[in-house]
Coordinates of C-alpha atoms and ligand atoms in Angstrom, one line a residue:
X272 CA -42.2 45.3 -17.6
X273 CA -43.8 42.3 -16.3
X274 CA -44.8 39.0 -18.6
X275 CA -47.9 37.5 -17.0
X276 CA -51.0 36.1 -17.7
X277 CA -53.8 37.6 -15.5
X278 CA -52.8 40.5 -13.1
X279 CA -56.4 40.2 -11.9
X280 CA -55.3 37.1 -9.7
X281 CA -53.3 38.9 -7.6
X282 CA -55.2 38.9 -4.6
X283 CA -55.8 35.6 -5.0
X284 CA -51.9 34.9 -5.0
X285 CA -51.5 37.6 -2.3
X286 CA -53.5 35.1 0.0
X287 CA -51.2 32.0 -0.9
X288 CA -48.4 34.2 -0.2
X289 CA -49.6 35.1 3.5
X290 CA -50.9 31.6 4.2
X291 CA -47.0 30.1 3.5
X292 CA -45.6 33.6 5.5
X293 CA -47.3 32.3 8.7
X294 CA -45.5 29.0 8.2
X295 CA -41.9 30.5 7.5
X296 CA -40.4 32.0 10.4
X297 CA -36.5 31.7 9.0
X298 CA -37.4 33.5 6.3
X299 CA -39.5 36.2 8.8
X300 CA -36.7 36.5 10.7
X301 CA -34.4 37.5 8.2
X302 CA -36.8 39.5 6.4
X303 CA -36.8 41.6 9.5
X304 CA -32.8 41.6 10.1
X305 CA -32.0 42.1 6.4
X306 CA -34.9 44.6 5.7
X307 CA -33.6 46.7 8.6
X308 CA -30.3 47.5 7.1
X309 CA -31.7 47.2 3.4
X310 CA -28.9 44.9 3.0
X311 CA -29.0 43.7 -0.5
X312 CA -29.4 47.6 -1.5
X313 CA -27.6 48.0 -5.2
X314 CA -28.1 44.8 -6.2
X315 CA -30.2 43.2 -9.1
X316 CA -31.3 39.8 -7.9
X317 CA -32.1 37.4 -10.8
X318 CA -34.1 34.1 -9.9
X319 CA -35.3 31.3 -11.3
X320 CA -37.1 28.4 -9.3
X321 CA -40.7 26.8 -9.2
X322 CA -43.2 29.9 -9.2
X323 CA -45.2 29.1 -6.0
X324 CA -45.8 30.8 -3.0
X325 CA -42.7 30.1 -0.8
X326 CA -40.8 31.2 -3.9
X327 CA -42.7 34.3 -4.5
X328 CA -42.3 35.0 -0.3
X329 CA -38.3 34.7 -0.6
X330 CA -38.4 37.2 -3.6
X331 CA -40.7 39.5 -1.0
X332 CA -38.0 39.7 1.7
X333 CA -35.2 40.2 -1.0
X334 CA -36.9 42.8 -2.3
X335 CA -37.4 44.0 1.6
X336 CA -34.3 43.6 2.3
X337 CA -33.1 46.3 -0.5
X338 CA -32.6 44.4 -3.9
X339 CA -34.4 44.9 -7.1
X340 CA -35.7 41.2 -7.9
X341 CA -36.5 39.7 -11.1
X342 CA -37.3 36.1 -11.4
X343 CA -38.8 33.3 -13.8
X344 CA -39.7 29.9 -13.4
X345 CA -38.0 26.5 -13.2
X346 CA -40.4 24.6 -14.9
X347 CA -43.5 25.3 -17.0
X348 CA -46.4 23.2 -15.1
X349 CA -45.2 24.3 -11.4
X350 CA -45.6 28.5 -12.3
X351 CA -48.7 29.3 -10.5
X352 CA -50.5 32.3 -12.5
X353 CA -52.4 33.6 -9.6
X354 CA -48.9 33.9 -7.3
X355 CA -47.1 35.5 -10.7
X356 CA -50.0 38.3 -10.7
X357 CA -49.5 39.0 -6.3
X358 CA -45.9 39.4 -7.3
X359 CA -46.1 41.6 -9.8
X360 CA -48.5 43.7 -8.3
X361 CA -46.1 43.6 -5.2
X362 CA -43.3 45.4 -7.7
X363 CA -40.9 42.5 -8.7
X364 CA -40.1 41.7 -11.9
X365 CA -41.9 38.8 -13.0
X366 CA -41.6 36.8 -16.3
X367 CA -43.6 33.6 -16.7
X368 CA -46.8 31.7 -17.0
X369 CA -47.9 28.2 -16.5
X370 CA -47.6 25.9 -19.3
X371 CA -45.3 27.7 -21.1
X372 CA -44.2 26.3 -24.5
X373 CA -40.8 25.5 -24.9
X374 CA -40.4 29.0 -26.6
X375 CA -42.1 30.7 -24.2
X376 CA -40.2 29.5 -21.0
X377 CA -36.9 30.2 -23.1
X378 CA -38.0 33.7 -23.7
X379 CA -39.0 34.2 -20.1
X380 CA -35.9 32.6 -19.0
X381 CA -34.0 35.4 -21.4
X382 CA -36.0 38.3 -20.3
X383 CA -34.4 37.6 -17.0
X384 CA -31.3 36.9 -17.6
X385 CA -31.7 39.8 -19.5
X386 CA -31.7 42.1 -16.4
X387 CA -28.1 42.6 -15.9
X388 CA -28.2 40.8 -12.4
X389 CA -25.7 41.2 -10.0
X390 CA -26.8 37.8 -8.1
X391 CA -28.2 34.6 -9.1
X392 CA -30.8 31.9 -7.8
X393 CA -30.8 29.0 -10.1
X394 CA -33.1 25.7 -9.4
X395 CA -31.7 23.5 -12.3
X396 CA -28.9 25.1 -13.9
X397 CA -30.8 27.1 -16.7
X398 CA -30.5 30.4 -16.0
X399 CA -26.8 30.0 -15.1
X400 CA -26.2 28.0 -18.3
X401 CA -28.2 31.1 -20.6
X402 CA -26.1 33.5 -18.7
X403 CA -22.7 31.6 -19.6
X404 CA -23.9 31.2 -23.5
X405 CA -26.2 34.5 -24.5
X406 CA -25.0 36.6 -22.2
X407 CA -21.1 36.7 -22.2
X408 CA -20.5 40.5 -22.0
X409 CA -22.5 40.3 -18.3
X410 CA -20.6 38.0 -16.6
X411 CA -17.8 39.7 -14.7
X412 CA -20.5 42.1 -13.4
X413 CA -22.1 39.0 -11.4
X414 CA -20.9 38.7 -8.1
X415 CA -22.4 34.9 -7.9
X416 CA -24.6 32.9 -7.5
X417 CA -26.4 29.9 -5.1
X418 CA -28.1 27.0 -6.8
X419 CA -31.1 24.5 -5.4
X420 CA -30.7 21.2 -6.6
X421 CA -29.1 18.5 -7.6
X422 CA -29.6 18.5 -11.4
X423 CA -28.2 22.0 -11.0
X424 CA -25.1 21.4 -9.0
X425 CA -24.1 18.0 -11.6
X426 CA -24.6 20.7 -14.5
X427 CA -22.5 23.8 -12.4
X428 CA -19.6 20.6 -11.7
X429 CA -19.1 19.9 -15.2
X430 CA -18.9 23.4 -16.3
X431 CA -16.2 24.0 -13.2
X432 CA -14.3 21.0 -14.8
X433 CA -13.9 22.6 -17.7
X434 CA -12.6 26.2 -16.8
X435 CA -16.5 27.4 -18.0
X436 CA -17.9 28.9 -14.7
X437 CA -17.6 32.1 -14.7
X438 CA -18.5 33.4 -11.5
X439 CA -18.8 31.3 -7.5
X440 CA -21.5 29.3 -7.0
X441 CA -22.9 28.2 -3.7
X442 CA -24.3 24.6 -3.4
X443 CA -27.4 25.1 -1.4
X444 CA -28.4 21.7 -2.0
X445 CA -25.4 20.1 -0.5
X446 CA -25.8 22.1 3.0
X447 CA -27.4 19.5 5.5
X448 CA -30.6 22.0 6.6
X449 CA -31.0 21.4 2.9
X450 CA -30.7 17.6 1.3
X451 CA -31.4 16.5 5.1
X452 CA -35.3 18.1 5.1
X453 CA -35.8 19.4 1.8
X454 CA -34.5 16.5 -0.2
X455 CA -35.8 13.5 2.7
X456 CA -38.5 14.3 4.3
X457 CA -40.0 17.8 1.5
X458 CA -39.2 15.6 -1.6
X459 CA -41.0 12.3 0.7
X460 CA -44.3 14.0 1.6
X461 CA -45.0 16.7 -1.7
X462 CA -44.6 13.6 -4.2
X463 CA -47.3 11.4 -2.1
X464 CA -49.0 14.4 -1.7
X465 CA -49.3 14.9 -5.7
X466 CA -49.6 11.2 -6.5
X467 CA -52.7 11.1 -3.9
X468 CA -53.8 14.5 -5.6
X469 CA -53.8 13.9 -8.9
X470 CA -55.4 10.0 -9.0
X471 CA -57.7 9.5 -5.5
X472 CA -56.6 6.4 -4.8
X473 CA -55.1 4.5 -2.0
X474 CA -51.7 3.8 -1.4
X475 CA -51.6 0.9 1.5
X476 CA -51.7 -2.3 -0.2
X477 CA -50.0 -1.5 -3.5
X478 CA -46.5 -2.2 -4.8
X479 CA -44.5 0.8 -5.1
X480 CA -41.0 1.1 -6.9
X481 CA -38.6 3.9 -6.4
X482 CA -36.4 4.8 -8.5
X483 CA -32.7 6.4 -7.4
X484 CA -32.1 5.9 -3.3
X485 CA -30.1 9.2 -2.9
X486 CA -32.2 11.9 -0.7
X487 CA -35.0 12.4 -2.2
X488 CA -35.5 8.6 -3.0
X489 CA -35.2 7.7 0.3
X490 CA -37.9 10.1 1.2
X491 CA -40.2 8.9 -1.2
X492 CA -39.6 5.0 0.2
X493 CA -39.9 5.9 3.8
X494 CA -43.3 7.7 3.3
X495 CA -44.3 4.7 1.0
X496 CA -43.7 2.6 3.6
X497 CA -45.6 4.6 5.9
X498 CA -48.7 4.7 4.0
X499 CA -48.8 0.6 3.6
X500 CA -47.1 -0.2 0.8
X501 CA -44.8 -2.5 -0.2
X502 CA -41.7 -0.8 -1.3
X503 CA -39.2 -1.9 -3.9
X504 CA -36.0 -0.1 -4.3
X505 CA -34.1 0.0 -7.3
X506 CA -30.5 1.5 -7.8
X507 CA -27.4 1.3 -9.8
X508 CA -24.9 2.5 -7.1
X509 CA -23.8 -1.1 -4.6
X510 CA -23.9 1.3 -1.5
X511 CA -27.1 2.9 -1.5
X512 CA -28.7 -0.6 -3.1
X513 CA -27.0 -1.7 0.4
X514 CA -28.1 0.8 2.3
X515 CA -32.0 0.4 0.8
X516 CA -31.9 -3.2 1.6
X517 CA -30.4 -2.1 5.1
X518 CA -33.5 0.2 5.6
X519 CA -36.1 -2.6 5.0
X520 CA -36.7 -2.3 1.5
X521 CA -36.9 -5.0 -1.6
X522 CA -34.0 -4.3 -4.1
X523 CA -34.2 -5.7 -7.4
X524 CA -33.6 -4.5 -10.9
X525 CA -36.4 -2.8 -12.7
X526 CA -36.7 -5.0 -15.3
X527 CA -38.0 -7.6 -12.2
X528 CA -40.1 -5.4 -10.6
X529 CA -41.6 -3.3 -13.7
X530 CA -44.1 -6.3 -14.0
X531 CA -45.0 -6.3 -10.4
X532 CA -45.8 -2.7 -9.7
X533 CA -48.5 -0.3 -9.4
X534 CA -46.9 2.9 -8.9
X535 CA -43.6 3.8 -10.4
X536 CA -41.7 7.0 -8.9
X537 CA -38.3 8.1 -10.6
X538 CA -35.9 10.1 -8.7
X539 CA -32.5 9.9 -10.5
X540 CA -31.5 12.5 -11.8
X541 CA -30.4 10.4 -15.3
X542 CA -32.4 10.0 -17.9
X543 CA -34.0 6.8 -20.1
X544 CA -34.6 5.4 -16.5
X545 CA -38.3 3.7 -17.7
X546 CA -38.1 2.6 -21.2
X547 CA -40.0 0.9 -23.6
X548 CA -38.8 -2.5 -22.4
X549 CA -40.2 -2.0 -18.9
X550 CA -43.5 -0.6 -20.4
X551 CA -43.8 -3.4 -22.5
X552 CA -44.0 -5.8 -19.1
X553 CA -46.2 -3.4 -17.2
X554 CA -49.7 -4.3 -15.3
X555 CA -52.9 -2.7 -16.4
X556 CA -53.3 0.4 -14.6
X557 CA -50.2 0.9 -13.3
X558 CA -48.8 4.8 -12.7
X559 CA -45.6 7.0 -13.6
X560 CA -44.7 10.2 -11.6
X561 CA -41.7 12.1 -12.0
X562 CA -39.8 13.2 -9.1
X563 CA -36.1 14.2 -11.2
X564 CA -36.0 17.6 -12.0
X565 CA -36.2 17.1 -15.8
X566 CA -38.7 15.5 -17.4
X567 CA -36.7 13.0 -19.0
X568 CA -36.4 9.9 -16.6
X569 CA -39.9 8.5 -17.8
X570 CA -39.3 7.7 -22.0
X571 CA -42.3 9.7 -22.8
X572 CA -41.8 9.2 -26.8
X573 CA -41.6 5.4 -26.3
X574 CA -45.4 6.0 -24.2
X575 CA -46.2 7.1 -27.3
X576 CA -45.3 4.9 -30.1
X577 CA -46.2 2.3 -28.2
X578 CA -49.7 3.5 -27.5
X579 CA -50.2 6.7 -29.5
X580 CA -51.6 10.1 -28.2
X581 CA -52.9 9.6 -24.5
X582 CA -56.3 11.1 -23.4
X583 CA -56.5 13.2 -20.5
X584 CA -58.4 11.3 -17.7
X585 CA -58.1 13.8 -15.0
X586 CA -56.5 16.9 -13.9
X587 CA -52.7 15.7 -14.2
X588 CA -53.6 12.3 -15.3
X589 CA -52.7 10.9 -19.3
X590 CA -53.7 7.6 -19.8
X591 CA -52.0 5.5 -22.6
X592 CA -54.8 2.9 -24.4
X593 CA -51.6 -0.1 -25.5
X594 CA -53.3 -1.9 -28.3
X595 CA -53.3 -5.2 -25.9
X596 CA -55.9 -2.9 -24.0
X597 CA -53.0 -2.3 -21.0
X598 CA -53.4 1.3 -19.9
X599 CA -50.0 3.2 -18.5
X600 CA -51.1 6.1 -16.3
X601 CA -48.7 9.2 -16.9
X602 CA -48.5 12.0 -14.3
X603 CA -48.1 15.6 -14.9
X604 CA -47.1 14.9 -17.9
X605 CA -43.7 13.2 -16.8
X606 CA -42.4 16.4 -15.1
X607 CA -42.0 16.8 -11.4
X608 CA -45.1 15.3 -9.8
X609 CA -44.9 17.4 -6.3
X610 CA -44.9 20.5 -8.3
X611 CA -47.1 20.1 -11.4
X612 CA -49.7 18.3 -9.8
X613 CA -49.7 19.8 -6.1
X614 CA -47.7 22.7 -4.4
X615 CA -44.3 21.2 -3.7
X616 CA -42.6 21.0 -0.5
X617 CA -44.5 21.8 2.9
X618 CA -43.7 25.7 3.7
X619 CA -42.1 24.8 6.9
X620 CA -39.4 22.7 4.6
X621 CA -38.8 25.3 2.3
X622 CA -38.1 28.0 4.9
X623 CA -35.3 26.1 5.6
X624 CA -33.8 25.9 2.2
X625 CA -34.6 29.4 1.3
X626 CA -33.0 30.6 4.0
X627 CA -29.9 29.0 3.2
X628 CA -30.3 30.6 -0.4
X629 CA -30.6 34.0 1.5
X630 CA -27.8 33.4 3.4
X631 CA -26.2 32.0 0.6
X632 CA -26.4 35.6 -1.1
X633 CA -25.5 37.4 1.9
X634 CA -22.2 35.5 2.4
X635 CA -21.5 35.8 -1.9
X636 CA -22.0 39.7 -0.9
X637 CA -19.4 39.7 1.8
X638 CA -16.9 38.2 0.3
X639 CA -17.1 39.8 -3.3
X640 CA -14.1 39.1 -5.4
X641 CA -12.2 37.1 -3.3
X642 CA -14.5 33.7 -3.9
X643 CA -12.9 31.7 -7.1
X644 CA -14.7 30.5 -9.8
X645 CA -15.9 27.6 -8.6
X646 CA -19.0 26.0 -7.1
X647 CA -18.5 26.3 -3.1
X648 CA -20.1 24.6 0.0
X649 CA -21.8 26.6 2.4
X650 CA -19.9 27.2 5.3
X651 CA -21.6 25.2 7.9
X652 CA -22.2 28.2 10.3
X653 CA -24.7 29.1 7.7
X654 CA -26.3 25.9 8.4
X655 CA -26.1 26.1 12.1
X656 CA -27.7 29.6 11.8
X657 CA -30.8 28.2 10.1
X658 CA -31.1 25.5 12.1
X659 CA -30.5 27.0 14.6
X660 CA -33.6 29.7 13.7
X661 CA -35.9 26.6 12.9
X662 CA -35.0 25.3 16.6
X663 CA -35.6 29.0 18.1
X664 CA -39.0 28.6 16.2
X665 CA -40.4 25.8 17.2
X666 CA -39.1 26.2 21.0
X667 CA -37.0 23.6 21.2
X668 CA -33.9 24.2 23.3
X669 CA -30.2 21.9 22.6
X670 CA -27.3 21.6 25.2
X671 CA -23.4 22.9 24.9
X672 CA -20.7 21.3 25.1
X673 CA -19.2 22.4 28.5
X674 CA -15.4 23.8 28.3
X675 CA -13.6 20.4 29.4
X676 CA -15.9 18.7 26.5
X677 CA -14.4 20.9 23.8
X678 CA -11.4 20.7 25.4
X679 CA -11.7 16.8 25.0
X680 CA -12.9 17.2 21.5
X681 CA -10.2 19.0 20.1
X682 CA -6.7 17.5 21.6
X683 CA -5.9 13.8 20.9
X684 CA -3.7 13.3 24.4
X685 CA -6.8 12.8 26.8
X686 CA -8.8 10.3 27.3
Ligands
ADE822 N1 -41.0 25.1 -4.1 C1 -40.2 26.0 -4.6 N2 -39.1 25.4 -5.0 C2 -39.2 24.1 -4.8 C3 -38.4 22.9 -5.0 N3 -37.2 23.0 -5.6 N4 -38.9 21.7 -4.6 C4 -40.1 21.6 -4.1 N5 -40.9 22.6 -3.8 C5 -40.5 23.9 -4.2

């Protein structure tokens, strides 16, 4: 009941599967607790995030531990054909391709939706979203749901404003073995890694400006830094301008910096962050990535009326020729740059945040019906446990606070 493109790859996917396994062992270990007591037996698990391996590997032990998975992607350019093909063959549900048009990735988005899923696992918001406005009649059969990022969670917020959500939702992205690793250090090496990808070309010596200085931004900074460049910071919030400056960086507005730099990274979250105006100023040569979820923080219409249809230079690169002979160097098309140009986060990352959307599940499970309506934090044992697993796995041991020390901790009288 699959949509795919090329069951034939499977074995090919199968491998990238294994190769990320190895490097998982959150995610091992709860395959092996969870699959022992088939503990999400009963329920339909609907997913939609960024069809690569690790993915594909948390939709394995779901479907281990009991549940019958169906998932989609998050995002045309990161669905991996050759992972879609291992997963199908592996008996989940699968319903995407890469490069999906926009009707394509709508309809694969509604065929699984269209499962009548009992949980959710949302990277974005737009699987939640089709559930709340083609999908009504389902609703109160969906015991909840845990979303990845940011985007998502600013989308999930409004609708809990208005009195729209209609089922929990678990922030993911706002636990701390999430937005700590995922978002600073994931986010910081997979957009260097597709920037270096896509273009060959050294990064010490040029001017870098980063866009946003939330999680992810700072990420990106730090590992700009790290590889030799000279990092500009731009930012409309005072504190985390402060806090960039704090770090070592150059903050300026990007109207300043847009004529001094060579590579451009967006991670906002907003949208109409480069415009026409700053494109107008830019040096020959320089480059755009995307690291926002959506592809709108880059003005891709104003690439092209300023410089018409851009010609494909290499795999992931679009160069536009400006009729002053300037050429602006687009990556992946403007959408995520660590996904549609390279693999996204490091395996060992996403273990971590995976296994917080397992746990996630689990905890929705245990506490059917008496969550409200609204978008929850994780309770941070669910934190501790993965970190806690990470630690286990990597053999590092940590100390505990003696009897007197919690004693201490919790009463305000001694000192
Ligand atoms: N791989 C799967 N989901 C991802 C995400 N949200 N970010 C980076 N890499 C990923």
């Amino acid at each position: 009941m699959s949509i795919l493109r090329d069951k034939s790859l499977a074995p090919q996917g199968f491998k990238k599967i294994q190769w990320v396994r190895e490097h998982m062992p959150v995610l091992r270990e709860l395959e092996k607790v969870l699959g022992r007591t088939r503990f999400f037996s009963g329920q339909k698990i609907a997913i939609c995030l960024h069809l690569e391996a690790k993915t594909a590997y948390m939709a394995l032990v779901l479907k281990e531990a009991g549940a019958k998975v169906a998932i989609t992607g998050s995002n045309p350019l990161s669905t991996q054909d050759d992972v879609v093909a291992a997963l199908h063959r592996e008996g989940v549900e699968v319903y995407a391709w890469h490069n999906s048009s926009p009707r394509e990735y709508e309809e694969h988005l509604y065929k699984t939706a269209g499962t009548e899923p009992q949980l959710i696992i949302d990277d974005g918001g737009d699987l939640v979203s089709l559930l709340h406005r083609k999908f009504k009649n389902h609703l109160s059969f969906i015991n909840g749901g845990a979303e990845e990022t940011t985007t998502g969670l600013i989308r999930l917020r409004a609708m809990e404003k208005q009195g729209d959500l209609a089922f929990p939702m678990m922030a993911v992205n706002d636990a701390r073995c999430k937005f700590l690793f995922d978002n600073r250090y994931g986010t910081g090496q997979s957009v260097w890694d597709g920037i270096m990808r896509s273009t060959n070309l050294i990064i010490a010596g040029k001017s870098v400006v980063v866009l946003g200085y939330g999680w992810c931004g700072k990420g990106v900074a730090m590992r700009a830094k790290g590889l030799g460049a000279q990092v500009f910071v731009c930012e409309v919030d005072p504190v985390k301008a402060l806090e960039a400056h704090m770090d070592g960086f150059k903050v300026a507005p990007l109207l300043e910096t847009a004529s001094r730099g060579d590579i451009f990274v967006t991670v906002t979250g907003c949208n109409q962050v480069i415009t026409r105006e700053h494109m107008q100023v830019m040096k020959d040569q320089a480059i755009l990535a995307n690291a926002g979820h959506f592809d709108i923080e880059i003005d891709k219409a104003a690439l092209q009326e300023l410089a018409g249809v851009p010609k494909k230079v290499r795999r992931g690169v679009d160069a536009y020729h400006f009729p002053d002979g300037r050429r602006i160097y687009l990556l992946g098309e403007g959408r995520l740059v660590n996904l549609a140009v390279a693999d996204g986060h490091p395996a060992e990352i996403m273990d971590m945040s995976f296994g917080l959307q397992i746990l996630a599940l689990k905890y929705l499970l245990e506490n059917r019906g008496k969550l409200g309506h609204r978008v929850h934090l994780l309770p941070a044992v669910l934190d501790e446990e993965v970190a806690r697993l990470k630690l286990k796995s990597l053999g590092i041991g940590i100390d505990d606070l003696s009897i007197a020390q919690k004693r201490y901790l919790e009463s305000w009288e001694i000192n």
